[in-house]
Each structure stands twice: as structure tokens, then as C-alpha cells.
mmCIF file of C-alpha atoms and ligand atoms in Angstrom:
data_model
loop_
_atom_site.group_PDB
_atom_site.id
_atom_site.type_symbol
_atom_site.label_atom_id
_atom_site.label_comp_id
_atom_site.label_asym_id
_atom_site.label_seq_id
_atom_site.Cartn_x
_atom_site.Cartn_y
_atom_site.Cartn_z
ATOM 1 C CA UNK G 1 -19.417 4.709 25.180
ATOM 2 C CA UNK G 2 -22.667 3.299 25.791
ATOM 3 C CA UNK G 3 -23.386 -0.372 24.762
ATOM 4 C CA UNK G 4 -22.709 -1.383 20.894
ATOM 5 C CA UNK G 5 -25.020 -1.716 18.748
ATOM 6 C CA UNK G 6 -24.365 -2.513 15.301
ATOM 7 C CA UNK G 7 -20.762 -1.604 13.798
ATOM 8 C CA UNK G 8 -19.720 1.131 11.726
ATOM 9 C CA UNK G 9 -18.221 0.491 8.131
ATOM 10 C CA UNK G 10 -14.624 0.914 7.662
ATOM 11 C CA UNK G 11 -13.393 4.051 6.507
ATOM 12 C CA UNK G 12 -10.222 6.040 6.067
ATOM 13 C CA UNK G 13 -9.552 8.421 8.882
ATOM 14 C CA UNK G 14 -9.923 12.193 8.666
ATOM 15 C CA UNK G 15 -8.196 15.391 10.203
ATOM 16 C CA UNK G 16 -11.811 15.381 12.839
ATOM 17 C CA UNK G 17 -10.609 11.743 13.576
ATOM 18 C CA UNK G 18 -7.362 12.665 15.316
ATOM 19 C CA UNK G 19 -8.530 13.253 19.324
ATOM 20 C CA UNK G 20 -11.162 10.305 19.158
ATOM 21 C CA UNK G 21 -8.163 7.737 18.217
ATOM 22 C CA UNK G 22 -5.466 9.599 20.541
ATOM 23 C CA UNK G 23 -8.407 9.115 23.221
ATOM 24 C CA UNK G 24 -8.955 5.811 22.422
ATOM 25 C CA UNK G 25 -5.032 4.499 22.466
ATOM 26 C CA UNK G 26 -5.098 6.116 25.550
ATOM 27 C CA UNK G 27 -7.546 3.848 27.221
ATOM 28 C CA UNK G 28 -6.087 0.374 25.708
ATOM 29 C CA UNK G 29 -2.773 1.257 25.096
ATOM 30 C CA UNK G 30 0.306 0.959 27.584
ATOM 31 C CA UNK G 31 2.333 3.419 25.653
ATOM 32 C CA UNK G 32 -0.989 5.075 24.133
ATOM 33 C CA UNK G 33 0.515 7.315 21.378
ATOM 34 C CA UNK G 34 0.140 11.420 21.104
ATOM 35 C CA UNK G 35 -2.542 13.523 18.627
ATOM 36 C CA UNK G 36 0.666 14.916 16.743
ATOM 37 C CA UNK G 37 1.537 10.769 16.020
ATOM 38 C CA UNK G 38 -1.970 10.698 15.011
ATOM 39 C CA UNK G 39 -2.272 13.736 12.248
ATOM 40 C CA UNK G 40 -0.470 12.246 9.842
ATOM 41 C CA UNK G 41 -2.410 9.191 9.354
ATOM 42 C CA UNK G 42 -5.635 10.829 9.290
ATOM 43 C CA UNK G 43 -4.683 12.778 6.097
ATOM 44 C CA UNK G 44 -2.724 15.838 7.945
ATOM 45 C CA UNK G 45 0.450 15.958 5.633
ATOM 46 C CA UNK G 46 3.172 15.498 7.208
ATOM 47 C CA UNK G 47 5.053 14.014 4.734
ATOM 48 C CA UNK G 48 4.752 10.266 6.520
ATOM 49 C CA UNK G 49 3.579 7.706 4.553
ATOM 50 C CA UNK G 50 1.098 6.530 7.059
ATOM 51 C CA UNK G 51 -2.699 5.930 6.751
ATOM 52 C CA UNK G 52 -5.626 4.771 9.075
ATOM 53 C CA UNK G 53 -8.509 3.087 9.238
ATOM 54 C CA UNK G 54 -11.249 3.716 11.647
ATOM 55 C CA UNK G 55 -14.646 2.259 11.709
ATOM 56 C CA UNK G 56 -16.986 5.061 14.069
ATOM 57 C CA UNK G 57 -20.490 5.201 15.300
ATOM 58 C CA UNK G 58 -21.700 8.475 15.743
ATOM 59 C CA UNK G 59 -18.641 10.370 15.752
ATOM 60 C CA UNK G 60 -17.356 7.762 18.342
ATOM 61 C CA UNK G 61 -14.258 5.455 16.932
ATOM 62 C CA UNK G 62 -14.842 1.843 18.009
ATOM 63 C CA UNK G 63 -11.482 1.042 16.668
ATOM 64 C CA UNK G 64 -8.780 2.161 14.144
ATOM 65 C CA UNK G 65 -5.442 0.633 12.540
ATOM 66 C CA UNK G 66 -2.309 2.593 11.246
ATOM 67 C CA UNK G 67 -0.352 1.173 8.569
ATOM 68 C CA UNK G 68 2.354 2.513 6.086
ATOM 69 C CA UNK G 69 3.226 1.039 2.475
ATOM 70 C CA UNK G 70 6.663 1.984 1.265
ATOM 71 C CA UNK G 71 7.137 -0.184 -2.049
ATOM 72 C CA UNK G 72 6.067 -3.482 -1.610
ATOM 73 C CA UNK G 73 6.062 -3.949 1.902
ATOM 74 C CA UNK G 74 3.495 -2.705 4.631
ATOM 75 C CA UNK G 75 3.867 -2.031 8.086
ATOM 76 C CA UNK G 76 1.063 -2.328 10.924
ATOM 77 C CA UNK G 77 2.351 0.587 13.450
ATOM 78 C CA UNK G 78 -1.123 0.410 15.749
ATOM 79 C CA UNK G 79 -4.370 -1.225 16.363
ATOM 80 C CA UNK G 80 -7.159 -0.915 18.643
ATOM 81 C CA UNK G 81 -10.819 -1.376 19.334
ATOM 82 C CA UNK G 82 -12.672 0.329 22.176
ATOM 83 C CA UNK G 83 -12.736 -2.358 25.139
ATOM 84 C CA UNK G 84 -16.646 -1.859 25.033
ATOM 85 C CA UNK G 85 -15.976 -3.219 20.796
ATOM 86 C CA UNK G 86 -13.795 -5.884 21.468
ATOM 87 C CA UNK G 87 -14.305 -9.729 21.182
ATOM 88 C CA UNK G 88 -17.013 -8.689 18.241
ATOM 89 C CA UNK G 89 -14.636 -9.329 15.447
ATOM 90 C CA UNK G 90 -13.825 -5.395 14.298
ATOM 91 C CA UNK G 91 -10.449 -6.074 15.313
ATOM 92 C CA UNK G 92 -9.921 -8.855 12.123
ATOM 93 C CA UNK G 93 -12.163 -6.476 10.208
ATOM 94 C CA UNK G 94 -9.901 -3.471 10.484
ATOM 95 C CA UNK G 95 -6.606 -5.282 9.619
ATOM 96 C CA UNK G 96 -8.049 -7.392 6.459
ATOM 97 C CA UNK G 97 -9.304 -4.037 5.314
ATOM 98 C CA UNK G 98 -5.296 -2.437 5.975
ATOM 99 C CA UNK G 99 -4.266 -5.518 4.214
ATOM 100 C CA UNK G 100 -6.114 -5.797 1.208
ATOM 101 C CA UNK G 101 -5.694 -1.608 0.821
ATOM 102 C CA UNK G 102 -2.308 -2.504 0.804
ATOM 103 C CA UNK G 103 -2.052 -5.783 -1.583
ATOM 104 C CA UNK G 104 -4.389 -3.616 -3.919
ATOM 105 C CA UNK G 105 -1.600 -0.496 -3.586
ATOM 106 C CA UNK G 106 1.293 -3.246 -4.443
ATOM 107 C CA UNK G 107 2.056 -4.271 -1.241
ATOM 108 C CA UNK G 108 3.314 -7.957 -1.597
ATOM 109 C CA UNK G 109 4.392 -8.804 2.506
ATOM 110 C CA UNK G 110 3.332 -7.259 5.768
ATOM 111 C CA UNK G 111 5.373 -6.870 9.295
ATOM 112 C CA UNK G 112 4.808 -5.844 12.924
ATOM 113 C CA UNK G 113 5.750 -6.166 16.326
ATOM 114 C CA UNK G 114 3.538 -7.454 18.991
ATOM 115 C CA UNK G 115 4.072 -7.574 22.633
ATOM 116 C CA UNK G 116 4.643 -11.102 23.249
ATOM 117 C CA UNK G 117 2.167 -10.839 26.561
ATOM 118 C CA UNK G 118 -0.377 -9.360 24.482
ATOM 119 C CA UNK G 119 -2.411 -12.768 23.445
ATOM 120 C CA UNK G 120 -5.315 -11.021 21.878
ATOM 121 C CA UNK G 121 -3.528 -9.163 19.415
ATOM 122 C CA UNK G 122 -1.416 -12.197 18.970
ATOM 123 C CA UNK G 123 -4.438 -14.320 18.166
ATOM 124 C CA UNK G 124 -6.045 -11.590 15.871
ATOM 125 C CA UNK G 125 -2.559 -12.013 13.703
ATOM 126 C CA UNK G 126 -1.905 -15.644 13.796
ATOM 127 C CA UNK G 127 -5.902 -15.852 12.638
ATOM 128 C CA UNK G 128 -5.227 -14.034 9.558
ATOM 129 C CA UNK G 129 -2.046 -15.616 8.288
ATOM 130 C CA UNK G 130 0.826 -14.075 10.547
ATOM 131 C CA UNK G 131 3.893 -16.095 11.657
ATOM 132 C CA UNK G 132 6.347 -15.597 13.772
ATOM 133 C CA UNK G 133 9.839 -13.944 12.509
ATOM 134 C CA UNK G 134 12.266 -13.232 15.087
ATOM 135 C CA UNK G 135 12.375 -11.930 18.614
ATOM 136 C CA UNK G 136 13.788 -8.317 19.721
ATOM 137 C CA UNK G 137 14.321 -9.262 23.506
ATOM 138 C CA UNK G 138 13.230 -7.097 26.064
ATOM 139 C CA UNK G 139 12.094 -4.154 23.460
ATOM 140 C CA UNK G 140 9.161 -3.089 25.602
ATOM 141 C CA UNK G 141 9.162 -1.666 28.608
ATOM 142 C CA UNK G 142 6.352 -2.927 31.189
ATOM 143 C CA UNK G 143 5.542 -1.621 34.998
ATOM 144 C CA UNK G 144 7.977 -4.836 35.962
ATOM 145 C CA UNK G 145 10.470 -4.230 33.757
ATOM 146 C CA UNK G 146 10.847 -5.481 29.867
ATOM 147 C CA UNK G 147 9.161 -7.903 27.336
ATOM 148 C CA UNK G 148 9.984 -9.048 24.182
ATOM 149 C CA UNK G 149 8.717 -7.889 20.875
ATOM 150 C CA UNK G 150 7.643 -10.616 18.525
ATOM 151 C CA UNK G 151 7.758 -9.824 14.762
ATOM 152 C CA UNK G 152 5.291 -11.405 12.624
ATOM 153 C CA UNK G 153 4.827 -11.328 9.003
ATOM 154 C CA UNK G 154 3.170 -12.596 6.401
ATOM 155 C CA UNK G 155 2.779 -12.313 2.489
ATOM 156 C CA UNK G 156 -0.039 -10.565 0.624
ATOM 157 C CA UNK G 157 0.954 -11.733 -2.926
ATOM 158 C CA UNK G 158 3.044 -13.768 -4.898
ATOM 159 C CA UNK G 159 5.663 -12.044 -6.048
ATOM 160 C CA UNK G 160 5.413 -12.491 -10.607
ATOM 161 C CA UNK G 161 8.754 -13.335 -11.565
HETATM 162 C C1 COA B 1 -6.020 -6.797 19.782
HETATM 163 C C2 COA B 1 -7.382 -6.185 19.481
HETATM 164 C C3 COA B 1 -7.200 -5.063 18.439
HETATM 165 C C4 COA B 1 -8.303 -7.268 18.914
HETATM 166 O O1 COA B 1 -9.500 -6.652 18.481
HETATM 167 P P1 COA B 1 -10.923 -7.391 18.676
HETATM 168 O O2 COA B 1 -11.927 -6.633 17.891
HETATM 169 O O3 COA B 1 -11.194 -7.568 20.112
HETATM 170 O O4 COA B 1 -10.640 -8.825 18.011
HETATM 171 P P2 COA B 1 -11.670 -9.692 17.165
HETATM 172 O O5 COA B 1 -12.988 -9.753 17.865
HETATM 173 O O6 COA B 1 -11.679 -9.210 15.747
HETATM 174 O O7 COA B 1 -10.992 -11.129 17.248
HETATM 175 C C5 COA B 1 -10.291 -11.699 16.145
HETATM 176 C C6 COA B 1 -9.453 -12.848 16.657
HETATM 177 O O8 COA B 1 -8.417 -12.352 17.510
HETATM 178 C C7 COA B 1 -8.180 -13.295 18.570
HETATM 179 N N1 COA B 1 -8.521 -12.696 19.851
HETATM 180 C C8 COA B 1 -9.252 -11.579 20.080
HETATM 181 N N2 COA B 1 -9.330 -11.328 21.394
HETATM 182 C C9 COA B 1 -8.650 -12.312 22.011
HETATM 183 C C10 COA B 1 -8.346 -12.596 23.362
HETATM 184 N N3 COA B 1 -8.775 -11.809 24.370
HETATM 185 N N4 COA B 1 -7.571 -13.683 23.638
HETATM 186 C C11 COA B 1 -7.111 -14.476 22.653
HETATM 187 N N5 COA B 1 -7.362 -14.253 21.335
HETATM 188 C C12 COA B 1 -8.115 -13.182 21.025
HETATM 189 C C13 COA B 1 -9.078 -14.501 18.282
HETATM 190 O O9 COA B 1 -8.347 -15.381 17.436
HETATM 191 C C14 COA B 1 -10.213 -13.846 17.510
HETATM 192 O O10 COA B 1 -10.897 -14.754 16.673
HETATM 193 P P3 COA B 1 -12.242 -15.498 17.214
HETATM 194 O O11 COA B 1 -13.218 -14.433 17.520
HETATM 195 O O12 COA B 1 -12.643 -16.352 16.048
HETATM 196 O O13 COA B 1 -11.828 -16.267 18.419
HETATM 197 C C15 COA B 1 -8.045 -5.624 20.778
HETATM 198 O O14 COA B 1 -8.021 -6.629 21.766
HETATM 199 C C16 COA B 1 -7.382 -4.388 21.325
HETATM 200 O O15 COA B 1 -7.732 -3.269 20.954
HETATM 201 N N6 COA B 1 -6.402 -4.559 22.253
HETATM 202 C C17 COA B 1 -5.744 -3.412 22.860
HETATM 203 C C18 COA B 1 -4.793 -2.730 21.894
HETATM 204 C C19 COA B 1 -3.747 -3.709 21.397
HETATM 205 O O16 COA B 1 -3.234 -4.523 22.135
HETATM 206 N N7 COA B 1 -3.380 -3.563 20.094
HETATM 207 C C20 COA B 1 -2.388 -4.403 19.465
HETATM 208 C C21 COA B 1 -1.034 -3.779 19.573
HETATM 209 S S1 COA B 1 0.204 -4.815 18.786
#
């Protein structure tokens, strides 16, 4: 990718999306995941309940998120911008946009796991709203060994009683 110019709008992924985000986890992701974990979020049905988000520029992705909704809760399973994308803020654009897809679908609280050396994505989550939950010790593996996931979450919507 040559250098950015201006952003691309979110959108929701499509079937043509799939090998553009499996190439892109590939070069930002540690356990990058495969085109098959991809198809079902860019509206191949599978039966998952996932969906993505990818803003593009010229049939490049800059960056994507994956999130599933199952009844009032939503899950962030990936996110990523290409390394040439990052620091410009499509990172918090991408996740608000999962989130308020979500809230408006009736999701009321939102989850994930972060690798607690990851302090970019960490940032990105504690700047819009996500705290810390618990610790699964030494979920990830890492070239030295194992690190801890962190689970963040935070709420979308008051819950109407
Ligand atoms: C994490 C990631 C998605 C962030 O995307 P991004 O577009 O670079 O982030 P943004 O420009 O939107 O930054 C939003 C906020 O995140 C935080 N942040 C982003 N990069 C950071 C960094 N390198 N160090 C610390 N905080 C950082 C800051 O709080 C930033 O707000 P600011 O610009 O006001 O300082 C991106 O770094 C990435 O793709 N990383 C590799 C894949 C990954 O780790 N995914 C998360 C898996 S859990």
C-alpha cells in the first residue's frame, strides 16, 4: 500500500472482502486468522452470527473489525488497521461504528480480550469507555512463551427496567 491519502467510509464487509482482510491480519496479527474464519463475517453464511466492518480505498482494506451480537451482548473477536493506516484514528472509527451497529441492534454491553502487551489496542479501548474485567493468565501464546488476556467491557445502554 502506497501512502494514505484520505480514508474510506465504513462499510459492511462483502464475500470480495475476504482475502484483503485474511491478508491484512496476516501482516499485524501474531496469530493472523484464516480466509475460511473470515467468510462468515463478510456475509458468506455460515450460520455464525458474526459481522465486519471494513473501511477500503480502492479495493485495498485499511482496516476492518469483527464483532458478533447474540441478545444483548456483543463481542469484538478482531481488529486491525493496515500499519501504513494506523495512528490516523480509523482504528476508534471502526469500533464506534461496531458499537453503535450493535446498541442500535439491542446490544446493551460489549466484551473482548486484549493481549495485555498490546498497548495500542489497549489504548484504542480504554479511549472509548472499556474497563478492565478480569485476567485469563497466560491465555496467549508469544515467541517467549505466554501472556495474559485482559477482558474489557463496557456498557452500550441502560438497561429499562
Ligand atoms: C490497535 C489498532 C487497531 C489501533 O488502530 P489505529 O487506527 O492505529 O488507532 P487510532 O489511530 O484510532 O487510535 C485511537 C486511540 O488508540 C490509542 N492508541 C493507538 N495507537 C496507540 C499506540 N501505538 N500506543 C498507545 N496507544 C495507542 C490512543 O489512545 C489513540 O487515541 P489518540 O490518537 O487520541 O492518542 C492498530 O494498532 C492495529 O491494527 N494493531 C494491530 C492489530 C491489533 O493489535 N488488534 C487488536 C487485537 S485485540
Amino acid at each position: 500500500m502506497t501512502t494514505p491519502g484520505e480514508p474510506g467510509v465504513v462499510r459492511p464487509a462483502q464475500p470480495g472482502d475476504v482475502s484483503g482482510l485474511a491478508l491484512l491480519d496476516r501482516q499485524v496479527n501474531p496469530s493472523p486468522w484464516t480466509e475460511r474464519q473470515f467468510a462468515g463475517a463478510c456475509g458468506e453464511d455460515n450460520g455464525e452470527p458474526e459481522r465486519a466492518l471494513v473501511v477500503a480505498s480502492e479495493g485495498q482494506p485499511q482496516g476492518f473489525v469483527v464483532y458478533s451480537r447474540v441478545l444483548d451482548e456483543v463481542c469484538i473477536h478482531n481488529i486491525a488497521v493496515h500499519p501504513a493506516w494506523q495512528g490516523r484514528g480509523l482504528g476508534r472509527l471502526l469500533l464506534a461504528a461496531a458499537l453503535a451497529a450493535a446498541r442500535d441492534a439491542g446490544a446493551m454491553r460489549c466484551h473482548l480480550e486484549v493481549r495485555a502487551s498490546n498497548h495500542a489496542a489497549r489504548g484504542l479501548y480504554e479511549q472509548l469507555g472499556f474497563r478492565l474485567d478480569g485476567v485469563r493468565k497466560n491465555y496467549y501464546p508469544t515467541a517467549a512463551g505466554r501472556e495474559d488476556a485482559l477482558l474489557m467491557t463496557r456498557r452500550l445502554a441502560e438497561r429499562e427496567c
